[in-house]
Amino acid sequence: MIEALEYLLVILFSTSFASFYTTLGYRLVLYFYGKKRKNLKLVKKWNYILTKPSHCQSCEVDIQPVYLIPIFGYFLSGRKCNHCSTKIPIFYVLPEILFPIFALFLYKITNDLLYTLLIIIFFGHLTIVFITDYKKYIIDYENIPFLLFFPILAEYIHSGKLPDSESVFIFVILFIVFFLISIFSNGGFGFGDVWLISLLSALLGHPYWIFFFNLTFLSSLFFSFIFRTKSKSFLKQKIPLGVYMSGSMMISYLVKIYISNDNFFIIYE
Ligand SMILES: [Zn+2]
């Protein structure tokens, strides 16, 4: 009975964090990089971002409470705004479907509620990277401290471990290599990408960063090819690498937790 309640709690908080971070990501884009950029002062912007009731991005009419229920609201509303019929992008609901699955997986493996919560918050900040890079090709520097703080805190609470010299080594080497690449890439590989790829690799540590690398580059090539604009040369198209990095990081982190909790070896015994 207690166990069932814990799993219910895991599902509830992971879907809530998914909606919170998805909304936050879209609002950051709108108020800091979009058409509302110049309208408001900083304090007011944050006030709007954090307290404005959920509303349609197109007609700005508030969304009725019943449609705000995670996952179900999206399907109940017929996947469109109930007032102006603008379609709601699938990206709005994708984290609400994936986060509870990730959270249940994390909790099943670690049996640590606080750890699960902190890693889900970390995934929330990765979702912001995903959205801002997808919409505007921007990686927010203000987000980087959060991307470090939550996983480091989670690992410390869970196992008492802090990032070691190996992580620092991975960071320094990759930062130098990708910094040089960014100089010669003519804007294709931005400075935000340099920071992100080195920091996320360092967080994963050896050998998981290699998996993260392969997943990032293979997925970016694969999806860029599938969704390419036919009229433009494939090589000249801009790739939002932050999208692939944040997605790959979530998967790599789950793989790391799975393997480092000895589950991998049980299968082969
Ligand atoms: Zn609307």
mmCIF file of C-alpha atoms and ligand atoms in Angstrom:
data_model
loop_
_atom_site.group_PDB
_atom_site.id
_atom_site.type_symbol
_atom_site.label_atom_id
_atom_site.label_comp_id
_atom_site.label_asym_id
_atom_site.label_seq_id
_atom_site.Cartn_x
_atom_site.Cartn_y
_atom_site.Cartn_z
ATOM 1 C CA MET A 1 0.000 0.000 0.000
ATOM 2 C CA ILE A 2 2.754 2.434 1.003
ATOM 3 C CA GLU A 3 4.638 1.379 -2.120
ATOM 4 C CA ALA A 4 1.661 2.153 -4.354
ATOM 5 C CA LEU A 5 1.405 5.607 -2.779
ATOM 6 C CA GLU A 6 5.080 6.254 -3.449
ATOM 7 C CA TYR A 7 4.702 5.322 -7.103
ATOM 8 C CA LEU A 8 1.653 7.576 -7.339
ATOM 9 C CA LEU A 9 3.680 10.410 -5.839
ATOM 10 C CA VAL A 10 6.461 9.793 -8.380
ATOM 11 C CA ILE A 11 3.939 9.994 -11.239
ATOM 12 C CA LEU A 12 2.289 13.122 -9.840
ATOM 13 C CA PHE A 13 5.406 15.160 -9.293
ATOM 14 C CA SER A 14 7.063 14.098 -12.540
ATOM 15 C CA THR A 15 4.053 15.121 -14.670
ATOM 16 C CA SER A 16 3.759 18.400 -12.743
ATOM 17 C CA PHE A 17 7.431 19.204 -13.285
ATOM 18 C CA ALA A 18 7.042 18.292 -16.945
ATOM 19 C CA SER A 19 4.220 20.821 -17.417
ATOM 20 C CA PHE A 20 6.016 23.440 -15.349
ATOM 21 C CA TYR A 21 9.277 23.237 -17.301
ATOM 22 C CA THR A 22 7.601 22.983 -20.707
ATOM 23 C CA THR A 23 5.578 26.121 -19.964
ATOM 24 C CA LEU A 24 8.664 27.841 -18.548
ATOM 25 C CA GLY A 25 10.672 26.992 -21.667
ATOM 26 C CA TYR A 26 8.032 28.381 -24.028
ATOM 27 C CA ARG A 27 7.562 31.508 -21.890
ATOM 28 C CA LEU A 28 11.305 32.183 -21.746
ATOM 29 C CA VAL A 29 11.364 32.042 -25.528
ATOM 30 C CA LEU A 30 8.359 34.372 -25.792
ATOM 31 C CA TYR A 31 9.377 36.954 -23.189
ATOM 32 C CA PHE A 32 13.148 36.995 -23.660
ATOM 33 C CA TYR A 33 13.667 36.158 -27.324
ATOM 34 C CA GLY A 34 10.281 36.445 -28.985
ATOM 35 C CA LYS A 35 7.830 39.178 -29.860
ATOM 36 C CA LYS A 36 7.330 40.258 -26.209
ATOM 37 C CA ARG A 37 11.058 40.881 -25.756
ATOM 38 C CA LYS A 38 10.904 44.649 -25.757
ATOM 39 C CA ASN A 39 7.589 45.220 -24.026
ATOM 40 C CA LEU A 40 8.394 44.635 -20.393
ATOM 41 C CA LYS A 41 10.968 45.260 -17.696
ATOM 42 C CA LEU A 42 12.918 42.329 -16.271
ATOM 43 C CA VAL A 43 11.003 41.999 -12.987
ATOM 44 C CA LYS A 44 7.696 42.228 -14.827
ATOM 45 C CA LYS A 45 8.830 39.625 -17.343
ATOM 46 C CA TRP A 46 9.614 37.144 -14.587
ATOM 47 C CA ASN A 47 6.382 38.007 -12.865
ATOM 48 C CA TYR A 48 4.474 37.149 -16.043
ATOM 49 C CA ILE A 49 6.556 34.051 -16.726
ATOM 50 C CA LEU A 50 5.954 32.577 -13.293
ATOM 51 C CA THR A 51 2.455 33.739 -12.411
ATOM 52 C CA LYS A 52 0.431 34.363 -15.579
ATOM 53 C CA PRO A 53 -2.289 31.728 -15.842
ATOM 54 C CA SER A 54 -1.808 29.220 -18.657
ATOM 55 C CA HIS A 55 -3.053 30.713 -21.862
ATOM 56 C CA CYS A 56 -3.111 30.041 -25.576
ATOM 57 C CA GLN A 57 0.114 31.232 -27.233
ATOM 58 C CA SER A 58 -1.871 32.466 -30.180
ATOM 59 C CA CYS A 59 -4.983 34.253 -28.870
ATOM 60 C CA GLU A 60 -3.848 34.593 -25.210
ATOM 61 C CA VAL A 61 -7.203 33.504 -23.822
ATOM 62 C CA ASP A 62 -6.781 31.598 -20.546
ATOM 63 C CA ILE A 63 -7.028 27.829 -20.828
ATOM 64 C CA GLN A 64 -9.904 26.253 -18.921
ATOM 65 C CA PRO A 65 -8.766 24.279 -15.854
ATOM 66 C CA VAL A 66 -10.008 20.951 -17.220
ATOM 67 C CA TYR A 67 -7.651 21.236 -20.213
ATOM 68 C CA LEU A 68 -4.709 21.898 -17.901
ATOM 69 C CA ILE A 69 -4.695 18.351 -16.530
ATOM 70 C CA PRO A 70 -1.390 16.898 -17.715
ATOM 71 C CA ILE A 71 -1.617 14.599 -20.760
ATOM 72 C CA PHE A 72 -5.435 14.242 -20.585
ATOM 73 C CA GLY A 73 -6.025 17.955 -21.119
ATOM 74 C CA TYR A 74 -4.141 17.782 -24.394
ATOM 75 C CA PHE A 75 -6.370 15.025 -25.760
ATOM 76 C CA LEU A 76 -9.602 16.340 -24.187
ATOM 77 C CA SER A 77 -9.102 19.666 -25.920
ATOM 78 C CA GLY A 78 -8.831 17.886 -29.273
ATOM 79 C CA ARG A 79 -5.176 19.029 -29.442
ATOM 80 C CA LYS A 80 -6.205 22.590 -30.228
ATOM 81 C CA CYS A 81 -7.065 25.862 -28.508
ATOM 82 C CA ASN A 82 -10.682 25.785 -27.500
ATOM 83 C CA HIS A 83 -11.081 29.487 -28.349
ATOM 84 C CA CYS A 84 -9.151 30.116 -31.580
ATOM 85 C CA SER A 85 -8.556 26.502 -32.722
ATOM 86 C CA THR A 86 -4.790 26.957 -33.035
ATOM 87 C CA LYS A 87 -3.168 23.523 -32.872
ATOM 88 C CA ILE A 88 -1.182 22.744 -29.715
ATOM 89 C CA PRO A 89 2.284 21.431 -30.653
ATOM 90 C CA ILE A 90 3.017 17.827 -29.639
ATOM 91 C CA PHE A 91 6.155 19.146 -27.878
ATOM 92 C CA TYR A 92 3.871 20.565 -25.208
ATOM 93 C CA VAL A 93 2.713 17.160 -24.132
ATOM 94 C CA LEU A 94 5.767 15.012 -24.895
ATOM 95 C CA PRO A 95 7.562 15.728 -21.568
ATOM 96 C CA GLU A 96 4.324 15.011 -19.688
ATOM 97 C CA ILE A 97 4.286 11.544 -21.242
ATOM 98 C CA LEU A 98 8.031 10.862 -20.961
ATOM 99 C CA PHE A 99 8.848 12.284 -17.512
ATOM 100 C CA PRO A 100 6.628 9.882 -15.533
ATOM 101 C CA ILE A 101 8.139 6.956 -17.465
ATOM 102 C CA PHE A 102 11.657 8.215 -16.710
ATOM 103 C CA ALA A 103 10.749 8.900 -13.063
ATOM 104 C CA LEU A 104 9.248 5.445 -12.520
ATOM 105 C CA PHE A 105 12.346 3.900 -14.084
ATOM 106 C CA LEU A 106 14.630 5.988 -11.828
ATOM 107 C CA TYR A 107 12.643 5.202 -8.715
ATOM 108 C CA LYS A 108 12.418 1.483 -9.497
ATOM 109 C CA ILE A 109 16.189 1.275 -9.901
ATOM 110 C CA THR A 110 17.381 3.536 -7.085
ATOM 111 C CA ASN A 111 14.461 3.328 -4.640
ATOM 112 C CA ASP A 112 15.403 6.886 -3.702
ATOM 113 C CA LEU A 113 12.550 9.398 -3.890
ATOM 114 C CA LEU A 114 14.631 12.550 -3.409
ATOM 115 C CA TYR A 115 17.183 11.396 -5.981
ATOM 116 C CA THR A 116 14.405 10.708 -8.483
ATOM 117 C CA LEU A 117 12.924 14.145 -7.842
ATOM 118 C CA LEU A 118 16.249 15.954 -8.320
ATOM 119 C CA ILE A 119 17.075 14.107 -11.545
ATOM 120 C CA ILE A 120 13.607 14.923 -12.905
ATOM 121 C CA ILE A 121 14.223 18.622 -12.113
ATOM 122 C CA PHE A 122 17.545 18.283 -13.955
ATOM 123 C CA PHE A 123 15.637 16.822 -16.943
ATOM 124 C CA GLY A 124 13.292 19.833 -16.663
ATOM 125 C CA HIS A 125 16.228 22.179 -17.173
ATOM 126 C CA LEU A 126 17.370 20.043 -20.116
ATOM 127 C CA THR A 127 13.852 20.475 -21.536
ATOM 128 C CA ILE A 128 14.364 24.246 -21.403
ATOM 129 C CA VAL A 129 17.563 23.800 -23.447
ATOM 130 C CA PHE A 130 15.567 21.658 -25.884
ATOM 131 C CA ILE A 131 12.807 24.265 -26.312
ATOM 132 C CA THR A 132 14.945 27.427 -26.516
ATOM 133 C CA ASP A 133 17.346 25.829 -28.982
ATOM 134 C CA TYR A 134 14.533 24.323 -31.037
ATOM 135 C CA LYS A 135 12.601 27.594 -31.254
ATOM 136 C CA LYS A 136 15.401 30.170 -31.398
ATOM 137 C CA TYR A 137 18.746 28.362 -31.736
ATOM 138 C CA ILE A 138 19.636 29.721 -28.294
ATOM 139 C CA ILE A 139 21.154 28.042 -25.261
ATOM 140 C CA ASP A 140 20.507 30.095 -22.142
ATOM 141 C CA TYR A 141 23.650 30.672 -20.097
ATOM 142 C CA GLU A 142 21.470 31.377 -17.046
ATOM 143 C CA ASN A 143 20.310 27.780 -17.244
ATOM 144 C CA ILE A 144 23.820 26.292 -16.970
ATOM 145 C CA PRO A 145 24.234 26.622 -13.154
ATOM 146 C CA PHE A 146 20.968 24.683 -12.723
ATOM 147 C CA LEU A 147 22.145 22.002 -15.150
ATOM 148 C CA LEU A 148 25.146 21.477 -12.881
ATOM 149 C CA PHE A 149 23.575 21.990 -9.473
ATOM 150 C CA PHE A 150 20.739 19.463 -9.567
ATOM 151 C CA PRO A 151 22.588 16.358 -10.834
ATOM 152 C CA ILE A 152 25.621 17.069 -8.618
ATOM 153 C CA LEU A 153 23.379 17.490 -5.576
ATOM 154 C CA ALA A 154 21.428 14.346 -6.501
ATOM 155 C CA GLU A 155 24.578 12.221 -6.825
ATOM 156 C CA TYR A 156 25.986 13.645 -3.589
ATOM 157 C CA ILE A 157 22.847 12.877 -1.610
ATOM 158 C CA HIS A 158 22.461 9.451 -3.192
ATOM 159 C CA SER A 159 26.011 8.143 -2.996
ATOM 160 C CA GLY A 160 28.119 10.810 -1.264
ATOM 161 C CA LYS A 161 30.152 11.308 -4.435
ATOM 162 C CA LEU A 162 31.166 14.666 -5.908
ATOM 163 C CA PRO A 163 32.580 15.170 -9.429
ATOM 164 C CA ASP A 164 36.198 13.945 -9.377
ATOM 165 C CA SER A 165 39.373 14.918 -11.215
ATOM 166 C CA GLU A 166 38.368 12.632 -14.104
ATOM 167 C CA SER A 167 35.248 14.754 -14.695
ATOM 168 C CA VAL A 168 37.315 17.948 -14.612
ATOM 169 C CA PHE A 169 39.743 16.370 -17.084
ATOM 170 C CA ILE A 170 36.917 15.427 -19.479
ATOM 171 C CA PHE A 171 35.527 18.952 -19.231
ATOM 172 C CA VAL A 172 38.834 20.733 -19.914
ATOM 173 C CA ILE A 173 39.849 18.550 -22.872
ATOM 174 C CA LEU A 174 36.440 18.685 -24.567
ATOM 175 C CA PHE A 175 36.089 22.395 -23.946
ATOM 176 C CA ILE A 176 39.412 23.104 -25.675
ATOM 177 C CA VAL A 177 38.646 20.774 -28.601
ATOM 178 C CA PHE A 178 35.142 22.132 -29.201
ATOM 179 C CA PHE A 179 36.222 25.712 -28.644
ATOM 180 C CA LEU A 180 38.663 25.291 -31.539
ATOM 181 C CA ILE A 181 35.963 23.619 -33.622
ATOM 182 C CA SER A 182 33.566 26.495 -32.909
ATOM 183 C CA ILE A 183 36.142 29.044 -34.089
ATOM 184 C CA PHE A 184 36.534 27.263 -37.416
ATOM 185 C CA SER A 185 32.904 26.263 -37.873
ATOM 186 C CA ASN A 186 31.632 29.699 -38.905
ATOM 187 C CA GLY A 187 28.741 29.794 -36.469
ATOM 188 C CA GLY A 188 27.566 26.245 -37.132
ATOM 189 C CA PHE A 189 28.827 25.163 -33.730
ATOM 190 C CA GLY A 190 28.101 27.940 -31.245
ATOM 191 C CA PHE A 191 29.774 28.852 -27.993
ATOM 192 C CA GLY A 192 26.702 27.725 -26.046
ATOM 193 C CA ASP A 193 27.138 24.290 -27.658
ATOM 194 C CA VAL A 194 30.788 24.203 -26.516
ATOM 195 C CA TRP A 195 29.807 24.795 -22.903
ATOM 196 C CA LEU A 196 26.939 22.384 -22.979
ATOM 197 C CA ILE A 197 28.686 19.434 -24.610
ATOM 198 C CA SER A 198 31.721 19.688 -22.293
ATOM 199 C CA LEU A 199 29.694 20.124 -19.109
ATOM 200 C CA LEU A 200 27.181 17.382 -19.852
ATOM 201 C CA SER A 201 30.015 14.977 -20.789
ATOM 202 C CA ALA A 202 31.808 15.797 -17.529
ATOM 203 C CA LEU A 203 28.606 15.166 -15.560
ATOM 204 C CA LEU A 204 28.286 11.726 -17.130
ATOM 205 C CA GLY A 205 31.945 10.844 -16.628
ATOM 206 C CA HIS A 206 33.871 8.027 -18.262
ATOM 207 C CA PRO A 207 32.867 5.982 -20.256
ATOM 208 C CA TYR A 208 29.267 7.245 -20.490
ATOM 209 C CA TRP A 209 30.232 10.495 -22.227
ATOM 210 C CA ILE A 210 31.204 8.442 -25.291
ATOM 211 C CA PHE A 211 27.697 7.020 -25.492
ATOM 212 C CA PHE A 212 26.290 10.555 -25.113
ATOM 213 C CA PHE A 213 28.556 11.781 -27.907
ATOM 214 C CA ASN A 214 27.540 9.087 -30.345
ATOM 215 C CA LEU A 215 23.859 9.453 -29.543
ATOM 216 C CA THR A 216 24.000 13.247 -29.970
ATOM 217 C CA PHE A 217 25.758 13.199 -33.312
ATOM 218 C CA LEU A 218 23.954 10.218 -34.786
ATOM 219 C CA SER A 219 20.527 11.536 -33.754
ATOM 220 C CA SER A 220 21.280 15.034 -35.042
ATOM 221 C CA LEU A 221 22.392 13.640 -38.398
ATOM 222 C CA PHE A 222 19.441 11.263 -38.599
ATOM 223 C CA PHE A 223 16.699 13.762 -37.707
ATOM 224 C CA SER A 224 18.259 16.637 -39.635
ATOM 225 C CA PHE A 225 18.284 14.444 -42.695
ATOM 226 C CA ILE A 226 14.665 13.362 -42.190
ATOM 227 C CA PHE A 227 13.395 16.893 -41.522
ATOM 228 C CA ARG A 228 15.707 18.673 -43.963
ATOM 229 C CA THR A 229 14.423 21.527 -46.085
ATOM 230 C CA LYS A 230 14.513 20.071 -49.575
ATOM 231 C CA SER A 231 15.229 23.395 -51.283
ATOM 232 C CA LYS A 232 18.444 24.025 -49.332
ATOM 233 C CA SER A 233 21.761 22.182 -49.375
ATOM 234 C CA PHE A 234 21.819 19.682 -46.487
ATOM 235 C CA LEU A 235 25.257 20.808 -45.327
ATOM 236 C CA LYS A 236 24.154 24.438 -45.089
ATOM 237 C CA GLN A 237 21.195 23.808 -42.814
ATOM 238 C CA LYS A 238 21.352 24.973 -39.241
ATOM 239 C CA ILE A 239 21.145 22.156 -36.697
ATOM 240 C CA PRO A 240 19.818 22.939 -33.200
ATOM 241 C CA LEU A 241 22.441 20.787 -31.476
ATOM 242 C CA GLY A 242 21.066 21.680 -28.026
ATOM 243 C CA VAL A 243 17.912 19.757 -28.923
ATOM 244 C CA TYR A 244 19.883 16.570 -29.603
ATOM 245 C CA MET A 245 22.254 17.119 -26.689
ATOM 246 C CA SER A 246 19.453 17.529 -24.151
ATOM 247 C CA GLY A 247 17.509 14.528 -25.464
ATOM 248 C CA SER A 248 20.638 12.367 -25.627
ATOM 249 C CA MET A 249 21.668 13.492 -22.142
ATOM 250 C CA MET A 250 18.413 12.255 -20.617
ATOM 251 C CA ILE A 251 18.829 8.844 -22.268
ATOM 252 C CA SER A 252 22.552 8.642 -21.419
ATOM 253 C CA TYR A 253 21.890 9.560 -17.810
ATOM 254 C CA LEU A 254 19.250 6.854 -17.486
ATOM 255 C CA VAL A 255 21.645 4.348 -19.066
ATOM 256 C CA LYS A 256 24.370 5.400 -16.633
ATOM 257 C CA ILE A 257 22.087 4.958 -13.625
ATOM 258 C CA TYR A 258 20.912 1.601 -14.941
ATOM 259 C CA ILE A 259 24.427 0.276 -15.464
ATOM 260 C CA SER A 260 26.014 1.820 -12.365
ATOM 261 C CA ASN A 261 23.345 0.219 -10.189
ATOM 262 C CA ASP A 262 24.633 -3.153 -11.373
ATOM 263 C CA ASN A 263 21.542 -3.993 -13.379
ATOM 264 C CA PHE A 264 23.512 -4.411 -16.570
ATOM 265 C CA PHE A 265 25.531 -7.301 -15.217
ATOM 266 C CA ILE A 266 22.580 -9.154 -13.782
ATOM 267 C CA ILE A 267 21.288 -9.723 -17.302
ATOM 268 C CA TYR A 268 24.489 -11.440 -18.401
ATOM 269 C CA GLU A 269 24.975 -13.623 -15.374
HETATM 270 ZN ZN ZN B 1 -6.182 30.357 -28.833
#
